[in-house]
Amino acid sequence: MQEAAVFDKIAYQYDDNRGGEERGNRFAEHILPLLDRDTRVLELGVGTGVVAAAIEKANVNIIGIDASSEMLKRAEKRVSHLVWSDMNKLPFLHEYFGGVYAVWALHLSESVPQMLKEIRRVLKPSGCFLNCSAVNRDLVEVNDTAEKIVWEMHSALAGAELTVDGPHQLEALAPEAGYRFERVVDIKREYEITPNELALHIERRGMSILQQATEAQVRDIINPTIEALRALPDEKLRRHRVHQISVLRAI
């Protein structure tokens, strides 16, 4: 469980870097209308529990699973039912859940196609799987130098395909995994950030793509990115982001 070791190291600052309860409430607001609230629900990669806590407050019977014990220590203060386990092999019976969702987690699985099949195994017929992928590069307008520097870093670290669990990828995989791809729900957000704040975010490994970087990647890609951002005028830059929830129905 290599991913677990990575998240164990960053658990203490994860909420500060990823928006904490404000982010959890924002995502839950969009996820809740898509769920059947009268059934048992699973969150994959529950992390510190900020999304699951907001879902549970809406009287949904939710279980969160995560491989990181340090993340779960923070989640247990917020969520009633948690399981410490690798999500690639779910420790649940067939057709145990009426709904499953993941926020910024599916791309961390060993294989997205296999993970979709494993999720389908624990889903009841006609149950839904909701996947919120990280920011879709195709929907980002690069309007300033800082944005360009950051996306060049992303491309250098991720290679040709930055997104492995976006709507286009899941729509192609859905039939073989036992789903009908229904639709996409956009979560739009605007905020301001300075180049120095971006540099600090990268320095703290606030993006999942940074968390397993090799020493060579840190030296040759990440550190030069931080230096380039800190060399820019430290003025507020407006950001427009779209996170996308793919809705898949078990068939």
Coordinates of C-alpha atoms in Angstrom, one line a residue:
M1 CA 0.0 0.0 0.0
Q2 CA 2.5 2.6 -1.3
E3 CA -0.2 5.3 -1.5
A4 CA -0.9 4.9 2.2
A5 CA 2.6 5.7 3.2
V6 CA 2.5 8.9 1.0
F7 CA -0.7 10.1 2.6
D8 CA 0.4 9.1 6.1
K9 CA 3.2 11.7 5.7
I10 CA 1.0 14.5 4.5
A11 CA -2.1 13.9 6.7
Y12 CA -1.2 16.6 9.2
Q13 CA -1.4 19.3 6.6
Y14 CA -3.9 17.8 4.2
D15 CA -6.9 19.9 5.2
D16 CA -4.9 23.1 5.1
N17 CA -3.7 22.3 1.6
R18 CA -6.9 21.0 0.2
G19 CA -9.6 23.2 1.5
G20 CA -10.8 21.4 4.6
E21 CA -14.4 21.4 5.7
E22 CA -15.3 24.2 3.2
R23 CA -14.3 21.9 0.4
G24 CA -16.1 19.0 1.9
N25 CA -19.4 21.0 2.2
R26 CA -19.0 22.3 -1.4
F27 CA -18.6 18.8 -2.9
A28 CA -21.3 17.2 -0.7
E29 CA -23.7 19.9 -1.9
H30 CA -23.3 18.5 -5.4
I31 CA -23.1 14.8 -4.5
L32 CA -26.1 14.6 -2.2
P33 CA -28.8 15.2 -4.9
L34 CA -27.3 12.3 -7.0
L35 CA -27.4 9.8 -4.2
D36 CA -30.3 7.6 -2.9
R37 CA -30.3 8.7 0.7
D38 CA -32.3 5.7 1.8
T39 CA -29.5 3.2 1.0
R40 CA -26.0 2.4 2.3
V41 CA -23.3 4.5 0.7
L42 CA -19.5 4.1 0.4
E43 CA -16.8 6.8 0.0
L44 CA -13.6 5.5 -1.6
G45 CA -10.5 7.3 -0.3
V46 CA -12.4 9.0 2.5
G47 CA -9.2 10.7 3.7
T48 CA -9.8 13.2 6.5
G49 CA -13.5 12.7 6.2
V50 CA -14.6 16.2 5.2
V51 CA -16.9 15.1 2.4
A52 CA -18.3 12.1 4.2
A53 CA -19.0 14.2 7.3
A54 CA -21.2 16.6 5.3
I55 CA -22.9 13.6 3.7
E56 CA -23.5 12.0 7.1
K57 CA -25.0 15.2 8.4
A58 CA -27.7 14.8 5.8
N59 CA -28.8 11.5 7.5
V60 CA -27.1 9.2 4.9
N61 CA -25.8 5.9 6.1
I62 CA -22.2 6.2 5.0
I63 CA -19.0 4.2 5.4
G64 CA -15.6 5.6 4.5
I65 CA -12.6 3.5 3.4
D66 CA -9.0 4.5 3.3
A67 CA -5.6 2.9 3.3
S68 CA -3.9 5.7 5.3
S69 CA -4.2 5.2 9.1
E70 CA -3.0 8.8 9.7
M71 CA -5.8 10.2 7.4
L72 CA -8.3 8.0 9.2
K73 CA -7.2 9.3 12.6
R74 CA -8.5 12.7 11.5
A75 CA -11.6 11.3 9.8
E76 CA -12.7 9.5 13.0
K77 CA -13.4 12.8 14.6
R78 CA -15.9 13.5 11.9
V79 CA -17.4 10.2 10.5
S80 CA -19.1 7.4 12.4
H81 CA -18.2 4.4 10.3
L82 CA -14.7 3.9 8.8
V83 CA -12.7 1.0 7.4
W84 CA -8.9 0.9 7.2
S85 CA -8.2 -1.0 4.0
D86 CA -6.8 -0.9 0.5
M87 CA -9.6 0.2 -1.8
N88 CA -8.3 -1.9 -4.7
K89 CA -9.8 -5.0 -3.1
L90 CA -12.9 -3.8 -1.2
P91 CA -13.7 -5.8 2.0
F92 CA -17.4 -5.9 1.4
L93 CA -20.0 -8.4 0.2
H94 CA -21.4 -8.4 -3.3
E95 CA -24.2 -5.8 -3.9
Y96 CA -23.7 -4.3 -0.4
F97 CA -24.1 -0.6 -1.3
G98 CA -26.7 1.4 -3.1
G99 CA -24.2 4.1 -3.9
V100 CA -20.5 4.6 -4.1
Y101 CA -18.6 7.8 -4.7
A102 CA -15.0 9.0 -4.9
V103 CA -13.5 12.5 -4.7
W104 CA -10.0 12.9 -6.1
A105 CA -9.3 9.2 -5.3
L106 CA -10.1 6.9 -8.3
H107 CA -6.9 7.9 -10.1
L108 CA -4.9 6.6 -7.2
S109 CA -6.1 3.1 -7.7
E110 CA -3.7 0.5 -9.2
S111 CA -5.9 0.2 -12.3
V112 CA -9.0 2.4 -13.1
P113 CA -10.6 -0.3 -15.3
Q114 CA -10.2 -3.0 -12.6
M115 CA -11.3 -0.6 -9.9
L116 CA -14.5 0.1 -11.8
K117 CA -15.2 -3.6 -11.8
E118 CA -14.5 -3.9 -8.1
I119 CA -16.9 -1.0 -7.4
R120 CA -19.5 -2.7 -9.6
R121 CA -19.2 -5.9 -7.5
V122 CA -20.2 -4.1 -4.3
L123 CA -23.0 -2.0 -6.0
K124 CA -26.6 -3.1 -6.1
P125 CA -28.2 -3.3 -9.5
S126 CA -29.2 0.2 -10.6
G127 CA -26.9 1.7 -7.8
C128 CA -24.8 4.7 -8.8
F129 CA -21.1 5.3 -8.8
L130 CA -20.1 9.0 -8.7
N131 CA -16.6 10.0 -9.5
C132 CA -15.3 13.5 -9.0
S133 CA -12.0 13.7 -10.9
A134 CA -9.3 16.4 -10.3
V135 CA -9.3 19.4 -12.5
N136 CA -9.7 18.5 -16.1
R137 CA -6.9 20.2 -18.0
D138 CA -9.1 20.5 -21.1
L139 CA -11.4 22.9 -19.2
V140 CA -8.6 25.2 -17.9
E141 CA -7.7 28.4 -19.7
V142 CA -4.1 29.2 -19.3
N143 CA -4.2 33.0 -18.9
D144 CA -1.0 34.0 -17.1
T145 CA 2.6 33.0 -16.7
A146 CA 2.1 31.3 -13.3
E147 CA -0.6 29.1 -14.7
K148 CA 1.6 28.1 -17.7
I149 CA 4.5 27.3 -15.3
V150 CA 2.3 25.0 -13.2
W151 CA 0.8 23.1 -16.1
E152 CA 4.2 22.6 -17.6
M153 CA 5.2 20.9 -14.4
H154 CA 2.0 18.8 -14.5
S155 CA 2.8 17.7 -18.0
A156 CA 6.4 16.9 -17.2
L157 CA 5.4 14.7 -14.2
A158 CA 2.3 13.0 -15.7
G159 CA 3.3 12.6 -19.3
A160 CA 0.8 12.8 -22.2
E161 CA -2.3 12.0 -20.3
L162 CA -2.9 14.2 -17.2
T163 CA -6.4 12.8 -16.5
V164 CA -7.1 9.0 -16.2
D165 CA -10.5 9.2 -14.5
G166 CA -12.3 12.0 -16.3
P167 CA -15.7 11.7 -18.0
H168 CA -14.3 10.7 -21.4
Q169 CA -12.2 8.0 -19.9
L170 CA -15.0 6.6 -17.7
E171 CA -17.6 6.8 -20.5
A172 CA -15.3 4.5 -22.6
L173 CA -14.7 2.1 -19.8
A174 CA -18.3 2.0 -18.4
P175 CA -19.9 -0.7 -20.6
E176 CA -17.3 -3.4 -20.0
A177 CA -17.3 -2.7 -16.3
G178 CA -21.0 -3.1 -16.0
Y179 CA -22.3 0.5 -16.0
R180 CA -24.4 2.9 -18.1
F181 CA -22.7 6.3 -18.3
E182 CA -25.5 8.8 -17.5
R183 CA -24.1 12.3 -17.3
V184 CA -21.6 14.8 -16.0
V185 CA -22.2 17.4 -13.3
D186 CA -19.8 20.4 -13.2
I187 CA -18.6 22.0 -10.0
K188 CA -17.4 25.5 -10.8
R189 CA -15.2 27.6 -8.5
E190 CA -13.5 30.9 -8.7
Y191 CA -10.8 32.1 -6.4
E192 CA -7.6 34.2 -6.2
I193 CA -4.1 33.1 -5.5
T194 CA -0.6 34.6 -5.8
P195 CA 2.5 33.0 -7.4
N196 CA 4.1 32.8 -3.9
E197 CA 1.0 31.0 -2.6
L198 CA 1.2 28.6 -5.5
A199 CA 4.9 27.9 -4.8
L200 CA 4.1 27.2 -1.2
H201 CA 1.3 24.8 -2.2
I202 CA 3.7 22.9 -4.4
E203 CA 6.4 23.0 -1.8
R204 CA 4.0 21.3 0.7
R205 CA 3.1 18.7 -2.0
G206 CA -0.5 20.0 -2.0
M207 CA -1.2 18.3 -5.4
S208 CA -1.6 14.5 -5.6
I209 CA 0.7 14.4 -8.7
L210 CA 3.6 15.6 -6.4
Q211 CA 3.3 13.1 -3.7
Q212 CA 5.2 10.3 -5.3
A213 CA 7.8 12.4 -7.1
T214 CA 11.2 10.9 -7.3
E215 CA 14.3 12.7 -6.1
A216 CA 15.2 13.4 -9.7
Q217 CA 11.8 14.9 -10.4
V218 CA 12.0 17.1 -7.4
R219 CA 15.4 18.3 -8.4
D220 CA 14.8 18.7 -12.2
I221 CA 11.0 19.6 -12.3
I222 CA 9.5 20.6 -9.0
N223 CA 12.2 22.8 -7.5
P224 CA 12.7 24.8 -10.7
T225 CA 8.9 25.3 -10.8
I226 CA 8.9 26.7 -7.3
E227 CA 11.8 29.0 -8.1
A228 CA 10.1 30.2 -11.3
L229 CA 6.9 31.0 -9.4
R230 CA 8.7 32.9 -6.7
A231 CA 10.5 35.0 -9.3
L232 CA 7.2 36.4 -10.6
P233 CA 5.5 39.6 -9.2
D234 CA 3.5 38.5 -6.2
E235 CA 0.1 39.7 -7.3
K236 CA -3.3 38.2 -7.0
L237 CA -4.3 36.0 -9.9
R238 CA -7.9 35.0 -10.6
R239 CA -8.6 31.3 -11.1
H240 CA -11.6 29.5 -12.7
R241 CA -11.8 25.8 -12.0
V242 CA -14.2 23.1 -13.1
H243 CA -14.3 19.8 -11.2
Q244 CA -16.5 17.2 -12.9
I245 CA -18.6 14.4 -11.4
S246 CA -19.2 11.5 -13.7
V247 CA -22.5 9.6 -12.9
L248 CA -22.4 5.9 -13.7
R249 CA -25.4 3.6 -13.2
A250 CA -24.9 -0.2 -12.4
I251 CA -26.6 -2.4 -15.0

